[in-house]
Amino acid sequence: MVNFSSLKKSSADISRLTKEIEKLNGPAEGTKNVDDRYWKPTLDKAGNGFAVIRFLPAPAVDGDDALPWVRIFSHGFQGPGGKWYIESSLTTLGQKDPVGELNSSLWNSTEDPNSPARKQASSQKRRLQYVSNILVVSDPKNPENEGKVFLFKYGKKIFNKISEAMHPPYDDQGRTPENPDYNPTNAFSPFNLWTGANLKLQIKSITMPGERRAFPNYDSSVWAACGPVMDDDAKLEEIWKSEYSLKELISPDKFKSYDELKARLTDVLGNTEVGKSKTADIVDDDVPFKAAASRKSVVDDEDDEDMAYFKKMASE
């Protein structure tokens, strides 16, 4: 278990987390059960909301090598007979997954982007979510949550904000990371208890032309000024030790076996690989399963990552 004194001494070093961010930004969970460990913002009738949260460091129970986030991949779609496939993906564990293999086969069976095979592969693609521990600083709709530690699921929009905080894309001179003189002066780790910053979540409901459903959008969310969560280290240690394990969320026993998933996939799609699968519309944040070029600027897509994944699967 990590020592709290060591945590404070090492808190200024964000190099390891920055390297992990760079890995994730480089080339290239399943059912919606209620779990009171998780927090999500409450939206008004118009689909808008506001809250202030603080991302927390890796939990004490996860050990010295732990990261303050985990990535979880899942699939959600409806087969031609009306049955739903909503399952965590074994690719979360770095293992082969039957849906991934099928999608790769479908994608590489044709060069026609408008073919039934490629449309089905896109509709069955992986969804990516991150999970971190947070401290709820302000929750106007549910003030009883304030000051408490929760798990928080979020998509690429928010993760990109974290990435940019730790590795700003340019400084005031306009230099870029590719430039050897790159020296960001405003970098900080949002997960640091002392020098991090609160995130002011601003959720707006966005409806794109041709869409009936509105999607939450987090583009207006901003970081507050950097500073400690509080000036009482004893209370900070209590917060840190009350965090939930992230490694537990991706332990192998939380996932169905390859054979179980394969059987479920066959049951949902029937005996034919190419069917009229329909994307599951169950997302809670700005990571819709269904990709649409017209809304790339306002909602999260995993198109680039998924296409790279299909190609990788095809080469193995």
XYZ file of N, CA and C in Angstrom, residues 127-130 152-156 158 213 215-218 282-288 299-300:
72
model
N -17.306 0.824 -27.340
C -17.470 2.095 -26.655
C -16.374 2.185 -25.603
N -15.776 3.337 -25.475
C -14.708 3.562 -24.499
C -15.203 4.456 -23.380
N -14.977 4.032 -22.151
C -15.217 4.879 -20.996
C -14.024 4.787 -20.055
N -13.770 5.872 -19.362
C -12.761 5.926 -18.316
C -13.474 5.960 -16.973
N -16.383 7.879 -10.987
C -16.953 8.719 -12.039
C -16.583 8.145 -13.391
N -17.589 7.830 -14.203
C -17.374 7.379 -15.580
C -17.394 8.588 -16.501
N -16.465 8.621 -17.434
C -16.419 9.740 -18.360
C -15.837 9.287 -19.685
N -16.046 10.106 -20.705
C -15.624 9.763 -22.050
C -14.398 10.537 -22.497
N -14.141 10.486 -23.787
C -12.926 11.079 -24.338
C -12.911 12.597 -24.254
N -13.850 14.543 -21.747
C -13.286 14.941 -20.468
C -11.849 14.451 -20.342
N -32.495 12.496 -30.849
C -32.020 12.489 -29.471
C -30.977 13.571 -29.248
N -27.702 15.006 -27.164
C -26.548 14.423 -26.506
C -25.918 15.430 -25.553
N -25.501 14.979 -24.357
C -24.784 15.882 -23.445
C -23.436 16.259 -24.041
N -23.066 17.499 -23.845
C -21.800 17.996 -24.367
C -21.058 18.726 -23.255
N -19.732 18.470 -23.155
C -18.937 18.999 -22.049
C -17.918 20.050 -22.484
N -27.704 3.827 -24.876
C -27.786 3.838 -23.424
C -26.675 4.661 -22.779
N -26.023 5.501 -23.527
C -24.888 6.230 -22.983
C -25.338 7.316 -22.025
N -24.480 7.585 -21.010
C -24.785 8.589 -20.003
C -24.013 9.884 -20.217
N -22.970 9.838 -21.042
C -22.180 11.044 -21.243
C -22.076 11.315 -22.734
N -21.038 12.063 -23.143
C -20.942 12.447 -24.544
C -20.145 11.442 -25.353
N -20.430 10.142 -25.189
C -19.773 9.104 -25.964
C -20.828 8.243 -26.635
N -21.566 8.764 -27.609
C -22.577 7.944 -28.262
C -21.938 6.791 -29.014
N -19.679 15.857 -30.040
C -19.783 14.658 -29.231
C -18.598 13.749 -29.501
N -18.342 12.851 -28.560
C -17.199 11.958 -28.683
C -17.470 10.838 -29.661
